[in-house]
Short mmCIF file of C-alpha atoms and ligand atoms in Angstrom, two decimals:
data_model
loop_
_atom_site.label_atom_id
_atom_site.label_comp_id
_atom_site.label_asym_id
_atom_site.label_seq_id
_atom_site.Cartn_x
_atom_site.Cartn_y
_atom_site.Cartn_z
CA LEU L 149 14.74 20.22 -5.85
CA ALA L 150 12.13 22.87 -5.49
CA ARG L 151 9.99 20.14 -4.01
CA LEU L 152 12.65 19.20 -1.50
CA ARG L 153 13.21 22.78 -0.54
CA GLY L 154 9.50 23.43 -0.27
CA ARG L 155 8.94 20.39 1.88
CA LEU L 156 11.80 21.13 4.19
CA ALA L 157 10.53 24.66 4.51
CA ARG L 158 7.03 23.39 5.18
CA SER L 159 8.26 21.11 7.90
CA GLY L 160 8.02 24.30 9.93
CA SER L 161 11.71 24.53 10.65
CA PRO L 162 12.16 26.89 13.58
CA LEU L 163 15.81 27.02 12.63
CA GLY L 164 15.26 29.31 9.67
CA ALA L 165 13.13 31.75 11.59
CA ARG L 166 15.33 31.76 14.66
CA LEU L 167 18.50 32.11 12.65
CA LEU L 168 17.06 34.96 10.69
CA ALA L 169 16.03 36.68 13.90
CA VAL L 170 19.54 36.38 15.33
CA LEU L 171 21.36 37.24 12.15
CA SER L 172 19.24 40.27 11.38
CA ARG L 173 20.61 42.11 14.39
CA ASP L 174 22.93 44.95 13.54
CA HIS L 175 25.67 43.85 15.81
CA LEU L 176 26.07 40.35 17.18
CA THR L 177 26.57 40.28 20.95
CA ASP L 178 27.84 37.32 22.98
CA ASP L 179 24.22 36.49 23.73
CA ASP L 180 23.43 36.44 20.03
CA TRP L 181 26.31 34.05 19.39
CA ASP L 182 25.04 31.83 22.22
CA GLU L 183 21.60 31.90 20.70
CA LEU L 184 22.99 30.98 17.31
CA GLU L 185 24.82 28.07 18.90
CA GLU L 186 21.68 26.93 20.70
CA THR L 187 19.66 27.17 17.50
CA LEU L 188 22.10 24.92 15.68
CA LEU L 189 22.11 22.44 18.57
CA LEU L 190 18.31 22.38 18.61
CA ALA L 191 18.36 21.58 14.92
CA ASP L 192 20.50 18.51 15.69
CA VAL L 193 23.65 19.78 14.05
CA GLY L 194 25.48 18.18 16.98
CA ALA L 195 27.87 19.62 19.56
CA GLY L 196 31.09 19.09 17.61
CA PRO L 197 30.04 20.62 14.29
CA THR L 198 28.09 23.41 16.03
CA GLY L 199 31.14 24.44 18.06
CA GLU L 200 33.30 24.47 14.95
CA ILE L 201 30.80 26.38 12.87
CA VAL L 202 30.22 29.09 15.48
CA GLU L 203 33.93 29.42 16.14
CA ALA L 204 34.76 29.71 12.45
CA LEU L 205 31.96 32.16 11.93
CA ARG L 206 33.03 34.38 14.83
CA THR L 207 36.58 34.43 13.55
CA ARG L 208 35.55 35.30 10.03
CA VAL L 209 33.17 38.01 11.21
CA ARG L 210 35.99 39.50 13.26
CA VAL L 211 38.80 39.09 10.75
CA GLU L 212 36.81 40.01 7.68
CA GLY L 213 34.95 42.76 9.49
CA VAL L 214 31.60 41.46 8.29
CA LYS L 215 28.69 43.41 9.73
CA ASP L 216 25.89 43.02 7.29
CA PRO L 217 23.47 40.31 8.54
CA ALA L 218 23.01 38.99 5.01
CA ALA L 219 26.79 38.56 4.71
CA VAL L 220 26.91 36.75 8.07
CA ARG L 221 24.18 34.45 6.85
CA GLU L 222 26.20 33.82 3.71
CA LEU L 223 29.22 32.92 5.86
CA LEU L 224 27.08 30.52 7.89
CA ARG L 225 25.82 29.00 4.66
CA SER L 226 29.35 28.43 3.46
CA GLU L 227 30.40 26.89 6.79
CA LEU L 228 27.47 24.46 6.67
CA LEU L 229 28.19 23.63 3.06
CA ALA L 230 31.84 23.02 3.86
CA ILE L 231 30.75 20.20 6.18
CA VAL L 232 27.96 18.81 4.02
CA ASP L 233 30.43 18.97 1.12
CA PRO L 234 28.75 19.39 -2.26
CA THR L 235 31.80 17.88 -4.01
CA LEU L 236 31.14 14.34 -2.70
CA ASP L 237 29.93 11.77 -5.18
CA ARG L 238 26.36 10.94 -4.20
CA SER L 239 25.43 8.78 -7.14
CA LEU L 240 24.30 5.21 -6.51
CA SER L 241 26.35 2.38 -7.97
CA THR L 242 23.69 0.33 -9.64
CA GLU L 243 25.34 -0.59 -12.93
CA ARG L 244 25.61 -4.22 -13.97
CA HIS L 245 29.12 -5.61 -13.80
CA PRO L 246 30.93 -7.78 -16.31
CA GLY L 247 30.86 -11.37 -15.05
CA PRO L 248 33.70 -13.88 -15.25
CA ASP L 249 32.30 -15.31 -18.49
CA GLY L 250 31.41 -11.90 -19.88
CA SER L 251 27.74 -12.50 -19.20
CA GLY L 252 27.30 -9.66 -16.76
CA VAL L 253 26.10 -9.78 -13.17
CA PRO L 254 23.66 -7.55 -11.28
CA ALA L 255 24.70 -4.72 -9.03
CA VAL L 256 23.82 -5.55 -5.44
CA VAL L 257 22.59 -2.98 -2.95
CA LEU L 258 22.55 -4.08 0.68
CA VAL L 259 20.30 -2.02 2.93
CA VAL L 260 21.13 -1.93 6.64
CA GLY L 261 19.86 -0.03 9.66
CA VAL L 262 17.88 -0.38 12.84
CA ASN L 263 14.30 -1.66 12.58
CA GLY L 264 11.72 1.05 12.21
CA THR L 265 14.06 3.51 10.54
CA GLY L 266 12.39 2.94 7.17
CA LYS L 267 14.51 0.28 5.45
CA THR L 268 11.66 -1.59 3.82
CA THR L 269 9.88 1.56 2.73
CA THR L 270 13.12 2.95 1.31
CA ILE L 271 13.72 -0.26 -0.64
CA GLY L 272 10.22 -0.01 -2.12
CA LYS L 273 10.79 3.59 -3.15
CA LEU L 274 14.24 2.82 -4.52
CA ALA L 275 12.88 -0.08 -6.56
CA ARG L 276 10.29 2.31 -7.94
CA VAL L 277 13.01 4.78 -9.02
CA LEU L 278 15.02 1.99 -10.67
CA VAL L 279 11.98 0.61 -12.48
CA ALA L 280 11.16 4.11 -13.72
CA GLU L 281 14.68 4.15 -15.20
CA ASP L 282 13.85 0.91 -17.04
CA ARG L 283 16.05 -1.21 -14.84
CA SER L 284 15.05 -4.68 -13.78
CA VAL L 285 15.08 -5.34 -10.05
CA VAL L 286 14.84 -8.27 -7.64
CA LEU L 287 14.30 -7.74 -3.92
CA GLY L 288 15.79 -10.04 -1.29
CA ALA L 289 14.00 -10.38 2.04
CA ALA L 290 16.97 -11.21 4.24
CA ASP L 291 15.26 -9.77 7.30
CA THR L 292 14.11 -13.21 8.39
CA PHE L 293 13.98 -12.25 12.04
CA ARG L 294 10.62 -10.50 12.03
CA ALA L 295 7.86 -12.59 10.54
CA ALA L 296 6.10 -9.63 8.96
CA ALA L 297 9.20 -8.14 7.35
CA ALA L 298 9.20 -10.34 4.25
CA ASP L 299 5.45 -9.79 3.77
CA GLN L 300 5.95 -6.06 3.98
CA LEU L 301 8.79 -6.16 1.46
CA GLU L 302 6.77 -8.36 -0.87
CA THR L 303 3.86 -5.92 -0.66
CA TRP L 304 6.18 -3.10 -1.73
CA GLY L 305 7.55 -5.35 -4.47
CA SER L 306 4.13 -6.00 -5.98
CA ARG L 307 3.24 -2.36 -5.57
CA VAL L 308 6.15 -1.32 -7.79
CA GLY L 309 6.10 -4.46 -9.94
CA VAL L 310 9.26 -6.33 -8.94
CA PRO L 311 9.66 -9.88 -7.57
CA THR L 312 10.74 -10.61 -4.01
CA VAL L 313 12.89 -13.58 -3.06
CA ARG L 314 12.06 -14.79 0.43
CA SER L 315 12.17 -17.83 2.60
CA ASP L 316 8.96 -19.66 3.32
CA ARG L 317 9.86 -20.18 6.92
CA ASP L 318 10.53 -17.75 9.77
CA GLY L 319 13.99 -17.59 11.20
CA ALA L 320 15.66 -18.87 8.02
CA ASP L 321 19.32 -18.03 7.51
CA PRO L 322 19.40 -14.42 6.23
CA ALA L 323 22.59 -15.09 4.27
CA ALA L 324 20.91 -17.98 2.47
CA VAL L 325 18.03 -15.72 1.41
CA ALA L 326 20.45 -13.00 0.28
CA PHE L 327 22.36 -15.59 -1.72
CA ASP L 328 19.18 -16.92 -3.34
CA ALA L 329 18.09 -13.40 -4.28
CA VAL L 330 21.41 -12.58 -5.93
CA ARG L 331 21.54 -15.95 -7.66
CA GLN L 332 18.03 -15.49 -9.03
CA GLY L 333 18.88 -11.96 -10.14
CA ARG L 334 21.95 -13.25 -11.88
CA ALA L 335 20.15 -16.16 -13.54
CA GLU L 336 17.47 -13.81 -14.83
CA GLY L 337 19.90 -11.18 -16.05
CA VAL L 338 18.46 -8.60 -13.69
CA ASP L 339 20.17 -5.19 -13.32
CA VAL L 340 19.94 -4.61 -9.58
CA VAL L 341 19.30 -6.81 -6.55
CA VAL L 342 18.30 -4.92 -3.42
CA VAL L 343 18.65 -6.86 -0.17
CA ASP L 344 16.79 -5.98 3.03
CA THR L 345 18.40 -6.98 6.34
CA ALA L 346 17.36 -7.24 9.97
CA GLY L 347 18.72 -4.41 12.07
CA ARG L 348 19.27 -5.91 15.44
CA LEU L 349 21.59 -3.57 17.20
CA GLN L 350 21.37 -5.16 20.64
CA ASN L 351 24.42 -7.19 19.98
CA LYS L 352 27.24 -5.71 17.96
CA ALA L 353 29.13 -8.97 17.56
CA GLY L 354 25.96 -10.70 16.36
CA LEU L 355 25.24 -7.93 13.89
CA MET L 356 28.78 -8.00 12.59
CA ASP L 357 28.56 -11.76 12.21
CA GLU L 358 25.28 -11.64 10.36
CA LEU L 359 26.19 -8.77 8.02
CA GLY L 360 29.63 -10.27 7.46
CA LYS L 361 28.14 -13.56 6.41
CA ILE L 362 25.56 -11.91 4.15
CA THR L 363 28.32 -9.87 2.51
CA ARG L 364 30.51 -12.90 1.97
CA VAL L 365 27.84 -15.00 0.31
CA ILE L 366 26.66 -12.13 -1.89
CA THR L 367 30.14 -11.41 -3.16
CA LYS L 368 30.49 -15.03 -4.25
CA GLU L 369 27.83 -14.30 -6.85
CA ALA L 370 28.15 -10.61 -7.64
CA PRO L 371 29.94 -7.48 -6.42
CA LEU L 372 28.32 -5.62 -3.55
CA THR L 373 28.11 -2.18 -5.12
CA GLU L 374 26.37 -0.23 -2.36
CA VAL L 375 25.78 -0.64 1.35
CA LEU L 376 23.13 1.90 2.28
CA LEU L 377 22.61 2.76 5.91
CA VAL L 378 19.08 3.94 6.65
CA LEU L 379 18.80 6.47 9.48
CA ASP L 380 15.66 8.05 10.89
CA ALA L 381 16.12 11.83 11.02
CA THR L 382 13.64 12.12 13.88
CA THR L 383 15.82 10.08 16.24
CA GLY L 384 18.34 12.88 16.45
CA GLN L 385 21.67 12.18 18.03
CA ASN L 386 20.63 8.57 18.76
CA GLY L 387 20.79 8.01 15.05
CA LEU L 388 24.42 9.01 15.19
CA THR L 389 25.25 6.33 17.70
CA GLN L 390 23.58 3.76 15.45
CA ALA L 391 25.40 5.14 12.45
CA ARG L 392 28.72 4.73 14.19
CA VAL L 393 28.08 1.04 14.93
CA PHE L 394 26.91 0.22 11.42
CA GLY L 395 29.76 2.25 10.00
CA GLU L 396 32.15 0.02 11.93
CA VAL L 397 30.59 -3.29 10.99
CA ALA L 398 29.09 -2.84 7.55
CA GLY L 399 31.39 -0.82 5.27
CA VAL L 400 28.65 1.72 4.57
CA THR L 401 28.91 3.52 1.21
CA GLY L 402 25.98 5.88 1.55
CA ILE L 403 23.31 7.09 3.95
CA VAL L 404 19.60 7.37 3.43
CA LEU L 405 18.07 9.82 5.87
CA THR L 406 14.37 9.07 6.25
CA LYS L 407 11.45 11.00 7.73
CA LEU L 408 12.96 14.38 6.96
CA ASP L 409 9.37 15.41 6.29
CA GLY L 410 8.53 14.82 9.92
CA THR L 411 11.22 16.88 11.58
CA ALA L 412 12.46 20.39 11.81
CA ARG L 413 15.75 18.97 13.01
CA GLY L 414 17.32 18.30 9.66
CA GLY L 415 20.68 19.42 11.02
CA ILE L 416 21.30 15.74 11.69
CA VAL L 417 22.51 15.60 8.08
CA VAL L 418 25.43 17.83 9.02
CA ALA L 419 26.23 15.74 12.08
CA VAL L 420 25.99 12.42 10.23
CA GLN L 421 28.08 13.52 7.32
CA ARG L 422 30.76 14.92 9.61
CA GLU L 423 30.73 11.91 11.89
CA LEU L 424 30.82 9.13 9.31
CA GLY L 425 32.55 10.78 6.40
CA VAL L 426 30.05 8.89 4.23
CA PRO L 427 27.78 10.94 2.00
CA VAL L 428 24.05 11.22 2.55
CA LYS L 429 22.84 10.01 -0.85
CA LEU L 430 19.07 9.91 -0.53
CA VAL L 431 16.41 11.42 1.68
CA GLY L 432 12.98 10.09 2.58
CA LEU L 433 10.26 12.72 2.50
CA GLY L 434 7.15 10.70 3.25
CA GLU L 435 5.57 7.25 3.33
CA GLY L 436 4.50 7.10 -0.31
CA PRO L 437 6.30 5.38 -3.20
CA ASP L 438 7.47 8.67 -4.73
CA ASP L 439 8.79 10.17 -1.52
CA LEU L 440 12.48 9.49 -2.08
CA ALA L 441 14.78 12.19 -3.41
CA PRO L 442 18.47 12.49 -4.14
CA PHE L 443 20.13 14.53 -1.43
CA ASP L 444 21.01 17.97 -2.68
CA PRO L 445 23.46 19.74 -0.34
CA GLU L 446 22.79 23.28 -1.51
CA ALA L 447 19.01 22.97 -1.50
CA PHE L 448 19.29 21.32 1.89
CA VAL L 449 21.40 24.06 3.47
CA ASP L 450 19.16 26.74 1.99
CA GLY L 451 16.15 24.92 3.42
CA LEU L 452 17.84 24.72 6.81
CA LEU L 453 18.63 28.43 6.82
CA GLY L 454 15.04 29.24 5.80
P1 GDP O 692 12.05 -0.83 8.74
O1 GDP O 692 11.64 -1.54 9.99
O2 GDP O 692 13.40 -0.20 8.89
O3 GDP O 692 11.94 -1.68 7.52
O4 GDP O 692 11.05 0.40 8.59
P2 GDP O 692 9.74 0.55 7.70
O5 GDP O 692 10.10 0.67 6.26
O6 GDP O 692 8.77 -0.50 8.08
O7 GDP O 692 9.23 1.99 8.17
C1 GDP O 692 8.81 2.24 9.50
C2 GDP O 692 7.74 3.34 9.46
O8 GDP O 692 8.30 4.56 9.02
C3 GDP O 692 6.59 3.04 8.50
O9 GDP O 692 5.40 3.45 9.11
C4 GDP O 692 6.91 3.90 7.29
O10 GDP O 692 5.75 4.26 6.57
C5 GDP O 692 7.56 5.09 7.94
N1 GDP O 692 8.49 5.81 7.03
C6 GDP O 692 9.52 5.30 6.33
N2 GDP O 692 10.16 6.28 5.64
C7 GDP O 692 9.52 7.43 5.89
C8 GDP O 692 9.70 8.81 5.49
O11 GDP O 692 10.60 9.20 4.74
N3 GDP O 692 8.81 9.73 6.01
C9 GDP O 692 7.80 9.35 6.84
N4 GDP O 692 6.99 10.31 7.30
N5 GDP O 692 7.62 8.09 7.25
C10 GDP O 692 8.45 7.13 6.79
#
């Protein structure tokens, strides 16, 4: 937590400094409120949530007669937290399930998102976390579209010591690879199978088809316990558009927001959470195997406020 807060703070967030500058004024003028609004927009909080937050804050300052800048900051903190919602369950479902014959089947985590957002890296980091918890893991390289994708996943697999199921030919049927991975995981009594997918967003019908088929074949073998959508925090409001599409086609259960280390615009968390109503569960804080952290709403909002 301290690490997350420290790293968000170190990302040089101008939001904290700017907010503090605005909120430390004795009396907030219309210009100050505009500046506050602009600061939130610049941090990628998004137009909708920003409007609501500023409106709610103005009302509370007026109605409750709040003057003290520290108290205004506290109100802003509570408005942000109300959207990010600390009460949501952010745990990952990675428990084995009882099978039809009582033998038990692996949990299956499907990882979706546009290419380049950090899916493969996130899977490597996640496998590392699971292995550290003494869980056995199999990776499925169902991104058969890009030739290098399976190699990259396999490299992460060997790095963290877990096997990767892949096809030996390019352009193989992604659903077939996903099926093989889950079947192997089941045969070997593995705890969690994590399946990588190709994120081709050019064609929504195609994406829906592909993810639908992958989902169907997986659930023949084992329950799909998590569908994680990986979003790149540095893509700002574009990420939201992607999130919307995947949210519609993939039945997303949680969001992984990557590259938070590389942006001062972490407000995208607020926008994403509001927009999708799906909790941000994990955040990526770097390219290394240990750079994945559970998302902590309070630490996050404190980091944002600086
Ligand atoms: P994929 O195409 O969605 O599988 O994306 P990759 O896993 O290949 O990641 C794309 C690039 O983003 C790689 O260079 C990763 O090292 C980098 N990356 C992934 N996650 C993070 C993160 O949390 N922080 C930073 N700084 N880079 C990341």
